CSV table of C-alpha atoms and ligand atoms in Angstrom, one decimal:
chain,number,residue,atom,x,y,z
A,1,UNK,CA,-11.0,-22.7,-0.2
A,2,UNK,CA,-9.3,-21.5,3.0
A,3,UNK,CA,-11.7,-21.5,5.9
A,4,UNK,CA,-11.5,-18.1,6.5
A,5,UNK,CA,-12.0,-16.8,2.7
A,6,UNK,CA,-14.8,-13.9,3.1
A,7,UNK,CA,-16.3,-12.5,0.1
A,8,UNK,CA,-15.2,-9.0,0.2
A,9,UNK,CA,-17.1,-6.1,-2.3
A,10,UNK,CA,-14.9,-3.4,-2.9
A,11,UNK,CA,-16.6,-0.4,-4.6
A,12,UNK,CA,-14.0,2.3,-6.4
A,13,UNK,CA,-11.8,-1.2,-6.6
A,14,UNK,CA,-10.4,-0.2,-10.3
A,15,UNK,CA,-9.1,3.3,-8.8
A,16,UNK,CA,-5.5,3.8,-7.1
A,17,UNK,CA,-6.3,2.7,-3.5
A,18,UNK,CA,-8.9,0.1,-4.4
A,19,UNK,CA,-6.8,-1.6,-6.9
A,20,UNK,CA,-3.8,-1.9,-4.1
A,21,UNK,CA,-6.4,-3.2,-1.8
A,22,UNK,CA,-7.8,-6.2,-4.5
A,23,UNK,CA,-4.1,-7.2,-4.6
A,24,UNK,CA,-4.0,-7.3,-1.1
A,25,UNK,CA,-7.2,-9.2,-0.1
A,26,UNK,CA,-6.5,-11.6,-3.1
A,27,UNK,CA,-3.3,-12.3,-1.8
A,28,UNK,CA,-4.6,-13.3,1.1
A,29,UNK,CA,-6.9,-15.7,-0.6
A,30,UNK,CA,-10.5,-13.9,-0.4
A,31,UNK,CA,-13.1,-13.8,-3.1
A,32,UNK,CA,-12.8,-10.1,-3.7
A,33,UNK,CA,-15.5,-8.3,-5.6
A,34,UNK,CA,-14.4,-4.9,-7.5
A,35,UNK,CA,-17.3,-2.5,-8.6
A,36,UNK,CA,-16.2,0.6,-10.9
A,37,UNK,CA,-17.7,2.9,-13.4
A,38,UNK,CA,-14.2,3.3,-14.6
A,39,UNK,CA,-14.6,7.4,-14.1
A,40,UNK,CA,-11.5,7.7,-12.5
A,41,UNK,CA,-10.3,4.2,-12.5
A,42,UNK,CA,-9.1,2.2,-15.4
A,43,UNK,CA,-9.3,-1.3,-16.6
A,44,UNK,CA,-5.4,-1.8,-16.5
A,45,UNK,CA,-5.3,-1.2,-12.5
A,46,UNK,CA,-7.1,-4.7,-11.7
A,47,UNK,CA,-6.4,-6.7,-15.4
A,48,UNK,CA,-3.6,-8.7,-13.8
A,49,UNK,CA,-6.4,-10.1,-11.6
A,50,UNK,CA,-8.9,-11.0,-14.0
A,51,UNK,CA,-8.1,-14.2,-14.5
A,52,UNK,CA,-7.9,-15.2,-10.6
A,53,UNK,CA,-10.5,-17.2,-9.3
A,54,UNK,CA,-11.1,-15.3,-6.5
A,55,UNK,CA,-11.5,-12.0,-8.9
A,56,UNK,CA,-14.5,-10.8,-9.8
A,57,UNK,CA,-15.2,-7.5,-12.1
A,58,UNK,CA,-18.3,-5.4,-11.4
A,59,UNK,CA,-19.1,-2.6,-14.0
A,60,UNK,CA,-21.5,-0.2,-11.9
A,61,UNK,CA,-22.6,3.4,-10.9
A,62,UNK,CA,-22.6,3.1,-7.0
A,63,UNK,CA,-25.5,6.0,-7.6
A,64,UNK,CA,-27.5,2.9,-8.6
A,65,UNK,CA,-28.6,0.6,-6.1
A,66,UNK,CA,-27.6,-3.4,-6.5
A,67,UNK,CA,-28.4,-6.4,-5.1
A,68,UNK,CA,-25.0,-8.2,-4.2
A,69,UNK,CA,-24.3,-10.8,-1.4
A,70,UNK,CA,-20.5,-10.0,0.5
A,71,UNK,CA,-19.4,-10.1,4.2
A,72,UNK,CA,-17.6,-7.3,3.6
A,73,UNK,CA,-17.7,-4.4,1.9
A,74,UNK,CA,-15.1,-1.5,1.3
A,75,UNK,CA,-16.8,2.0,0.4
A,76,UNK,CA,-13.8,3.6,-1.9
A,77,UNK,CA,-15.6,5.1,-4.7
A,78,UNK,CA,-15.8,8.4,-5.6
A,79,UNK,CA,-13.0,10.5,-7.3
A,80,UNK,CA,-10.3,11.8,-4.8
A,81,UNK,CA,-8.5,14.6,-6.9
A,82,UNK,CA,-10.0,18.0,-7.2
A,83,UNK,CA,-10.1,18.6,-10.7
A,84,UNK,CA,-12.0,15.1,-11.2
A,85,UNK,CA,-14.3,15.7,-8.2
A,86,UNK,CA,-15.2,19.5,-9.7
A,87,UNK,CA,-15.7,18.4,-13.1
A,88,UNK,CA,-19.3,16.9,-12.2
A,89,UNK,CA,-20.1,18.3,-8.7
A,90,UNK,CA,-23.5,17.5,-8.4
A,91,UNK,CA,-22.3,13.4,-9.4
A,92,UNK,CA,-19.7,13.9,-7.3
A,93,UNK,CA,-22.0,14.3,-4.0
A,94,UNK,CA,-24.6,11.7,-5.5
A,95,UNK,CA,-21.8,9.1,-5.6
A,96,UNK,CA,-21.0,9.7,-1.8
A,97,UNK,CA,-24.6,10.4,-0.7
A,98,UNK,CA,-26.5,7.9,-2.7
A,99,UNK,CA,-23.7,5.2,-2.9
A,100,UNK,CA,-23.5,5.3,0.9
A,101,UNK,CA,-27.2,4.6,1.1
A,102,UNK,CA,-27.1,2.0,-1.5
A,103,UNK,CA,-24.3,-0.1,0.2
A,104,UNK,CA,-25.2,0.7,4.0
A,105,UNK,CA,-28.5,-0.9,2.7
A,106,UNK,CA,-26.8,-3.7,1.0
A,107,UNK,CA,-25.1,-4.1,4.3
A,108,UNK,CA,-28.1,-4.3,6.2
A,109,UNK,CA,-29.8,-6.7,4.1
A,110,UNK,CA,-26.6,-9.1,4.1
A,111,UNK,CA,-25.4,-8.6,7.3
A,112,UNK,CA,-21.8,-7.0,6.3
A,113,UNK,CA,-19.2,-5.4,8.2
A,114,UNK,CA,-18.8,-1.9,6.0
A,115,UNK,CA,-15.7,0.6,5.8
A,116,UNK,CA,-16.2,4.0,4.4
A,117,UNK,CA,-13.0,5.7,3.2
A,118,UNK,CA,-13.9,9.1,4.5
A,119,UNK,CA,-11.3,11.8,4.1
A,120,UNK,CA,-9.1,14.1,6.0
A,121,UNK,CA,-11.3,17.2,4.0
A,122,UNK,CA,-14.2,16.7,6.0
A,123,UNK,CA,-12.0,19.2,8.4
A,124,UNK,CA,-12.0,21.7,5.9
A,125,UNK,CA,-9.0,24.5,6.1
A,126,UNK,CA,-8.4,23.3,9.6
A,127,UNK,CA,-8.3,26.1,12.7
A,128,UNK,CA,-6.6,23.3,14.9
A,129,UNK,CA,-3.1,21.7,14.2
A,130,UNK,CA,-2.9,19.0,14.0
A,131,UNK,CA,-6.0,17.9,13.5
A,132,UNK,CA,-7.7,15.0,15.8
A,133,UNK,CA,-10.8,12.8,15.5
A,134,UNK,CA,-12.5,14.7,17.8
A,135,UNK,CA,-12.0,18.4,15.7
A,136,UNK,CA,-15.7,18.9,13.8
A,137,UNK,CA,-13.9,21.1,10.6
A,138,UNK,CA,-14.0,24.2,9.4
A,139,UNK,CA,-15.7,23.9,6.0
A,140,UNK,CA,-17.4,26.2,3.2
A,141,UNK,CA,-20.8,25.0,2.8
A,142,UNK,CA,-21.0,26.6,-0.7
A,143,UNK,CA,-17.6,26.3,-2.1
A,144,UNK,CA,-15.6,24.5,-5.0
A,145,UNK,CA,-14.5,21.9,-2.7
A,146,UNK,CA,-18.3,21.8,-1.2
A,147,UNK,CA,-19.4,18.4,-3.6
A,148,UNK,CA,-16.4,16.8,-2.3
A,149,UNK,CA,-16.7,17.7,1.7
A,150,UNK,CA,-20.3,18.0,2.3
A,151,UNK,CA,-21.0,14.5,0.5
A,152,UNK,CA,-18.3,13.1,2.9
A,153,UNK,CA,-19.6,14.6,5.5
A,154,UNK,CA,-23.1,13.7,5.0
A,155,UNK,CA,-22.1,10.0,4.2
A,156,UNK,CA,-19.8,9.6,7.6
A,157,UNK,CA,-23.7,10.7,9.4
A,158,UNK,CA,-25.2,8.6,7.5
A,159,UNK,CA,-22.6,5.7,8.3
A,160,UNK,CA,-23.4,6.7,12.3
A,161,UNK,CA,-26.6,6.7,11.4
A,162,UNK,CA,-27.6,2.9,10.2
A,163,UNK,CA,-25.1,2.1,13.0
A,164,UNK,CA,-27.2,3.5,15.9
A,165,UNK,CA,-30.7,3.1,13.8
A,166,UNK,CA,-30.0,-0.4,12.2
A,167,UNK,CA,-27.1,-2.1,14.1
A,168,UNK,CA,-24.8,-2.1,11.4
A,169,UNK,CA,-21.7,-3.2,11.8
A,170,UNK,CA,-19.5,0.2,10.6
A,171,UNK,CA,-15.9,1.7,10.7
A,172,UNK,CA,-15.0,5.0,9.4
A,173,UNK,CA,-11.4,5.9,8.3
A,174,UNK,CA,-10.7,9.2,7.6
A,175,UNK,CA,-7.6,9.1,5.0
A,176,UNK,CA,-5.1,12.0,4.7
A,177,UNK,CA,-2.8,12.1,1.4
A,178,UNK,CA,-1.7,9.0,0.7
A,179,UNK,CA,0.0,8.5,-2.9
A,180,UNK,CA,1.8,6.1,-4.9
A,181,UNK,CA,2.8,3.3,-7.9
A,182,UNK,CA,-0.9,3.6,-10.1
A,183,UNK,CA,-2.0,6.6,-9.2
A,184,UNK,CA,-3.0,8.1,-12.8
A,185,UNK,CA,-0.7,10.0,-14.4
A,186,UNK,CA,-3.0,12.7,-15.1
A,187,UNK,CA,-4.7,12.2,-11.8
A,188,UNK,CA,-4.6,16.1,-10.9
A,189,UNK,CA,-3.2,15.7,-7.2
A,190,UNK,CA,0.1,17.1,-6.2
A,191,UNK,CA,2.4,14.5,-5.7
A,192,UNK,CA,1.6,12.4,-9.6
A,193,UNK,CA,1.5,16.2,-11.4
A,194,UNK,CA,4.9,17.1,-10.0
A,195,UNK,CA,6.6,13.6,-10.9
A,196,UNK,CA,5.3,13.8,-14.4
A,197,UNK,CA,6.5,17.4,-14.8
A,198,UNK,CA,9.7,16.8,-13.4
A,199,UNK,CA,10.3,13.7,-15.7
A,200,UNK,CA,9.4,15.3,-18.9
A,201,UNK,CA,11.2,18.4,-18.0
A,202,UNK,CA,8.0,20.4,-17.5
A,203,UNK,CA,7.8,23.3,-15.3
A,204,UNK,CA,6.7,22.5,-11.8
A,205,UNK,CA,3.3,24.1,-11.3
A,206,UNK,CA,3.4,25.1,-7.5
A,207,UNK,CA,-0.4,26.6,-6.6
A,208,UNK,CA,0.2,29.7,-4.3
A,209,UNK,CA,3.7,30.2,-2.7
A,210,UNK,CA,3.7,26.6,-1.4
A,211,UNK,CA,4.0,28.1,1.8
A,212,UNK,CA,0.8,25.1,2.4
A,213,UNK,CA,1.6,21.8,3.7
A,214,UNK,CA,0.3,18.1,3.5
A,215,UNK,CA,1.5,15.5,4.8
A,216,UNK,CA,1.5,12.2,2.7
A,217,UNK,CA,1.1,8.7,3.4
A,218,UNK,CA,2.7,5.4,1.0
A,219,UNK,CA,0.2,3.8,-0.3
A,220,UNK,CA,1.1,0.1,1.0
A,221,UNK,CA,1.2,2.0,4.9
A,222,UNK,CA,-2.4,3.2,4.1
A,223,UNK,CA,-3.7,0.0,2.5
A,224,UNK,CA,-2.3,-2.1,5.8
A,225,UNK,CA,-4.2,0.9,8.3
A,226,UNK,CA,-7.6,0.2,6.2
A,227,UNK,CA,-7.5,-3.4,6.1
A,228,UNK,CA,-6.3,-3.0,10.2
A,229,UNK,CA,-9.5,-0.9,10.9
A,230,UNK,CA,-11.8,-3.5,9.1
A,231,UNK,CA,-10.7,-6.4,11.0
A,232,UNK,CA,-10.1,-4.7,15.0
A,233,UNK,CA,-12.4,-5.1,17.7
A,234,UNK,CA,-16.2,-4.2,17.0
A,235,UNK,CA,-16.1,-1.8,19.9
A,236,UNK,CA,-13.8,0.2,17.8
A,237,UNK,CA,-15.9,1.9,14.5
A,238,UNK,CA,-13.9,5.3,14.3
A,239,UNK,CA,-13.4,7.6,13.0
A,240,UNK,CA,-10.1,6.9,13.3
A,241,UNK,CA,-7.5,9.2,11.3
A,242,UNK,CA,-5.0,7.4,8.6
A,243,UNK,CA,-2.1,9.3,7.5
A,244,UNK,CA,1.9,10.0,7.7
A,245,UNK,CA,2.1,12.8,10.1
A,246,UNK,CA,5.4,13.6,8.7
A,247,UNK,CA,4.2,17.6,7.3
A,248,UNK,CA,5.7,18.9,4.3
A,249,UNK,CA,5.3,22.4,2.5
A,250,UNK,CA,3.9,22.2,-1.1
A,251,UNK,CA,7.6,23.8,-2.4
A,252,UNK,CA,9.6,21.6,-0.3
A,253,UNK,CA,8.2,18.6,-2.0
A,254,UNK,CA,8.4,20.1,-5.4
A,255,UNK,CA,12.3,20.7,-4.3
A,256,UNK,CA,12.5,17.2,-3.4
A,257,UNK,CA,11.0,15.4,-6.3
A,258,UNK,CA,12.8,18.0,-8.6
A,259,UNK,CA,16.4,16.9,-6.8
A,260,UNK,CA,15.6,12.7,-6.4
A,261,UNK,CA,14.9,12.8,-10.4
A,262,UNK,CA,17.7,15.4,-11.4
A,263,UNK,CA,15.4,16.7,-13.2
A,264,UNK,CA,15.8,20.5,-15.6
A,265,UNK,CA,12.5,21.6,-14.2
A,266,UNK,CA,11.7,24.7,-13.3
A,267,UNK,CA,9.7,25.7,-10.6
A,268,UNK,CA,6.8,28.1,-11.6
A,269,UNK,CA,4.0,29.4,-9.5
A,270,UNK,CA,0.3,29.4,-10.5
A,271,UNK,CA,-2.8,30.9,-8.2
A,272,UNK,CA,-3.6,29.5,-5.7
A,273,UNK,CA,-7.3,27.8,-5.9
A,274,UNK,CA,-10.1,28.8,-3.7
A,275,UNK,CA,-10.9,27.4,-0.7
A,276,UNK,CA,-7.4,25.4,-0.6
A,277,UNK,CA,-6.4,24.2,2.9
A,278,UNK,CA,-3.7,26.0,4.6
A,279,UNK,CA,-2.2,23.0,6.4
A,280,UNK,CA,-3.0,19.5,7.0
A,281,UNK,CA,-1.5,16.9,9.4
A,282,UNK,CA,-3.3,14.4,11.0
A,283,UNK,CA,-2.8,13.3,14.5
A,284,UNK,CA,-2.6,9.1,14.7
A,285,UNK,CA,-2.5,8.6,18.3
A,286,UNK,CA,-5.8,7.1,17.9
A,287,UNK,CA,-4.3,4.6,15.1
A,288,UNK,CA,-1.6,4.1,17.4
A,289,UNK,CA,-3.2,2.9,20.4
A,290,UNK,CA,-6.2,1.2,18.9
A,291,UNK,CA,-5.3,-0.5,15.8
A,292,UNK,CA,-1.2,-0.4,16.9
A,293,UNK,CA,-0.8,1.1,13.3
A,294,UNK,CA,1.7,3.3,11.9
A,295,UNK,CA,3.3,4.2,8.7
A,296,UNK,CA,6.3,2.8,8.1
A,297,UNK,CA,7.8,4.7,4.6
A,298,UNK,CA,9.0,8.0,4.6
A,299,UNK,CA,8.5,10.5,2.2
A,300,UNK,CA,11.9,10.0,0.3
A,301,UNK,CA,11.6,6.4,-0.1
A,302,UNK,CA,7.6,6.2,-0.9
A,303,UNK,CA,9.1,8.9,-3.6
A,304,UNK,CA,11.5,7.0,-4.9
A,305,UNK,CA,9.5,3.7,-5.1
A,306,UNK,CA,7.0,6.0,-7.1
A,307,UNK,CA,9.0,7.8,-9.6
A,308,UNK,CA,10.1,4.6,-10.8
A,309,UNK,CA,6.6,3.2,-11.5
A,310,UNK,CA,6.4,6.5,-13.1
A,311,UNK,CA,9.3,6.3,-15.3
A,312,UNK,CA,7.6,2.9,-16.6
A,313,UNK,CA,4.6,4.5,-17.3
A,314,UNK,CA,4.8,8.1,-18.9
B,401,NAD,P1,-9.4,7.2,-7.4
B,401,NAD,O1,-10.1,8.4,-8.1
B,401,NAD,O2,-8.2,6.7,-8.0
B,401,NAD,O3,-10.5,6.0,-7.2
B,401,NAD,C1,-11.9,6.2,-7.1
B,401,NAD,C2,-12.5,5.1,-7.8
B,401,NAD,O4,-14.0,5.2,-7.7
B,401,NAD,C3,-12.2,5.1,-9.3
B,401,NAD,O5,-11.9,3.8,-9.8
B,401,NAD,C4,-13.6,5.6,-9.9
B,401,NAD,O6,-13.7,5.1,-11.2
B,401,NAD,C5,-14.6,5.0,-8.9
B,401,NAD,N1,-15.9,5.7,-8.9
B,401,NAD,C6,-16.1,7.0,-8.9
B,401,NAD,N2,-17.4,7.3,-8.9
B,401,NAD,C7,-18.0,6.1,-9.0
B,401,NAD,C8,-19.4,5.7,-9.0
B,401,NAD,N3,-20.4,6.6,-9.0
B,401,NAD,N4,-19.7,4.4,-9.1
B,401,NAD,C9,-18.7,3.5,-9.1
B,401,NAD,N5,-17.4,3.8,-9.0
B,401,NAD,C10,-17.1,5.1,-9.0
B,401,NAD,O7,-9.2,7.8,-5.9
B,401,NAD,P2,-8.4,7.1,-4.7
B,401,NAD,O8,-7.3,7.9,-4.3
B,401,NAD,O9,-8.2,5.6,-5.0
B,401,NAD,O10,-9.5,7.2,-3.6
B,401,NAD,C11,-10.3,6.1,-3.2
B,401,NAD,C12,-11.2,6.6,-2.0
B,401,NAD,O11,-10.4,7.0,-0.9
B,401,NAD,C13,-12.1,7.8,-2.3
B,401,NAD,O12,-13.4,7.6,-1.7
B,401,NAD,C14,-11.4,9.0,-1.7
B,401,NAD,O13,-12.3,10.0,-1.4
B,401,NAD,C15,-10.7,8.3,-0.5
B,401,NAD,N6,-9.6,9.1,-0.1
B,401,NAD,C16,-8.4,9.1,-0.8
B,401,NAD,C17,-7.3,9.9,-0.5
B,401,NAD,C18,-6.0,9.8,-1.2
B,401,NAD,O14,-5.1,10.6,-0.9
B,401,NAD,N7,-5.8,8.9,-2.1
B,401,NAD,C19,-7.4,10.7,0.6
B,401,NAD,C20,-8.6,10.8,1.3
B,401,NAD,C21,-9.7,10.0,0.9
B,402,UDP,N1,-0.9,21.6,-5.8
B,402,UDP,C1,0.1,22.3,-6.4
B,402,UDP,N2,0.4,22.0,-7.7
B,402,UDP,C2,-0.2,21.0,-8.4
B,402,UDP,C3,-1.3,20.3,-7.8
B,402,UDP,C4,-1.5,20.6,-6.4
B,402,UDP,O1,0.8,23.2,-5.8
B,402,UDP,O2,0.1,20.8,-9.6
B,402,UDP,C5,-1.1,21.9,-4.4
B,402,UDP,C6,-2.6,22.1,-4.1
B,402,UDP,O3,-2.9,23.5,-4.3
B,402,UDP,C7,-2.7,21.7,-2.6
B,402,UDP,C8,-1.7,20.6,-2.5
B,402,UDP,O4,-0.8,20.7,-3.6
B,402,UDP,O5,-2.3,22.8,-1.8
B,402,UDP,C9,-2.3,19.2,-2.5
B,402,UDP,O6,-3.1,19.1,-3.6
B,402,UDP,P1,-3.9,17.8,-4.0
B,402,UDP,O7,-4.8,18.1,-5.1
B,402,UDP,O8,-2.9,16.7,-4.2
B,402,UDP,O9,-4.7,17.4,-2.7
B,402,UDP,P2,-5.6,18.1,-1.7
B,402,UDP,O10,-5.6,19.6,-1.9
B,402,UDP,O11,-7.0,17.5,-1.8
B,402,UDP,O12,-5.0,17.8,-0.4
């Protein structure tokens, strides 16, 4: 056992980012605990693991409370793409409501350092450009997207919250669109939809004009940020912004990914869906300076690297 193995809970650990971040703590020799309800997240992410040592395999609603012991504990769970986080709204702001009191109370109890994977949506269709930690968001109360941002919302106060009211020990990252090898092929967000269209010469369904832009982070980046955050200096709990700030249009990327596979494609436009953010970009001078953290991958490469898991996969 090394001396500085922690035992490290990672809730959502089955999904796309939690399953990169088992590798990575298991690599580095912790004991690495992964809860999942397996809603969005499948068996097949973690299986490589299950026979590790280190590698434990929860099955469990994060709605439910449980009695666990960890020094740390990653908050990941809850379904990121829109069309899994609208299919059950109401479970949707349960899981990030309920399942951030259940593990800042399991923190509490145990003592552990805690990370919530908030999200760049809690700024809503953002009225400043790009947007900084200290923005508050421009969000619909009442929307489609609502389950989704108001739980986030609510579970970054709470976060705040046991910090001020119980001393916990917390840091809040706030993750912009970060994508990937294992995200799931019928995962819904942009970036896995256009892939799998282009490689099975599908049309490419942009929503709007694309005139909208994002701005996307590689995965390995992003799981090196959050792992950064957990481990810097207790004086530092965030928020803190995690992202690429490298901005795309929704139609350039669709050109891009259409032109790195060669692909017959044809891109088709659908309506846009309410309440869909206008532009995104996040400003990381905070990462920078406080965490000396920044992606490394640009969009073309983390592309590449991800059409070929892909191409092994659909
Ligand atoms: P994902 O859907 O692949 O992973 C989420 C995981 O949580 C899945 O394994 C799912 O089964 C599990 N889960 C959902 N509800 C649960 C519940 N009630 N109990 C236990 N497990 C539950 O999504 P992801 O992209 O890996 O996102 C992980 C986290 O990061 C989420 O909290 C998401 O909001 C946040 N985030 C992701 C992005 C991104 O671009 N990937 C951006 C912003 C924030
Ligand atoms: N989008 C698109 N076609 C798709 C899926 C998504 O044009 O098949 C657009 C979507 O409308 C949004 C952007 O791509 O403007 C990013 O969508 P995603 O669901 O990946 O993430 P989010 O909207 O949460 O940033």
């Amino acid at each position: 056992m090394l001396h500085d193995q922690k035992r490290i809970l990672i809730t959502g650990g089955a999904g796309f980012l939690g399953s990169h971040l088992c590798d990575r703590l298991i690599a580095e020799g912790h004991d690495v605990l992964c809860m999942d309800n397996f809603f969005t997240g499948t068996k097949r992410n973690i299986s490589h693991l299950l026979e590790k040592p280190n590698f434990e395999l929860i099955r469990h609603d994060l709605v439910q409370p449980i009695f666990l012991e960890a020094d740390e504990i990653y908050n990941l769970a809850c379904p990121a793409s829109p069309i899994h986080y609208q299919y059950n709204p109401v479970k949707t702001a349960k899981t990030s409501v309920m399942g951030a009191i259940n593990m800042l109370g399991l923190a509490k109890r145990v003592k552990a350092k805690i990370l919530q994977a908030s999200t760049s949506e809690i700024y809503g269709n953002p009225t400043v450009h790009p947007q900084k930690e200290d923005y508050w968001g421009n969000v619909n109360t009442i929307g489609l997207r609502s389950c989704y941002d108001e739980g986030k919302r609510c579970a970054e106060t709470l976060f705040f919250d046991y910090y001020r009211q119980n001393n916990v020990n917390i840091r809040v990252v706030r993750i912009f669109n970060t994508y990937g090898p294992k995200m799931h092929p019928n995962d819904g967000r942009v970036i896995s939809n256009f892939i799998v269209q282009a490689l099975t010469n599908q049309d490419i369904t942009v929503y709007g004009q694309g005139t909208q832009t994002r701005s996307f982070c590689y995965v390995d980046d992003l799981i090196k940020g959050l792992i950064r955050m957990m481990n810097g200096p207790d004086d530092f709990i965030g928020p803190v912004n995690l992202g690429n700030p490298d901005e795309f249009s929704i139609l350039e990327l669709a050109e891009m990914i259409v032109s790195l596979i060669g692909s017959r494609s044809k891109i088709i436009f659908k309506p846009l869906p309410k309440d869909d953010p206008l532009q995104r970009q996040p400003d990381i001078t905070l990462a920078r300076e406080r965490l000396d953290w920044e992606p490394k991958l640009n969009l073309k490469e983390g592309l590449k690297r991800t059409i070929e898991y892909f191409r092994s996969v659909v």
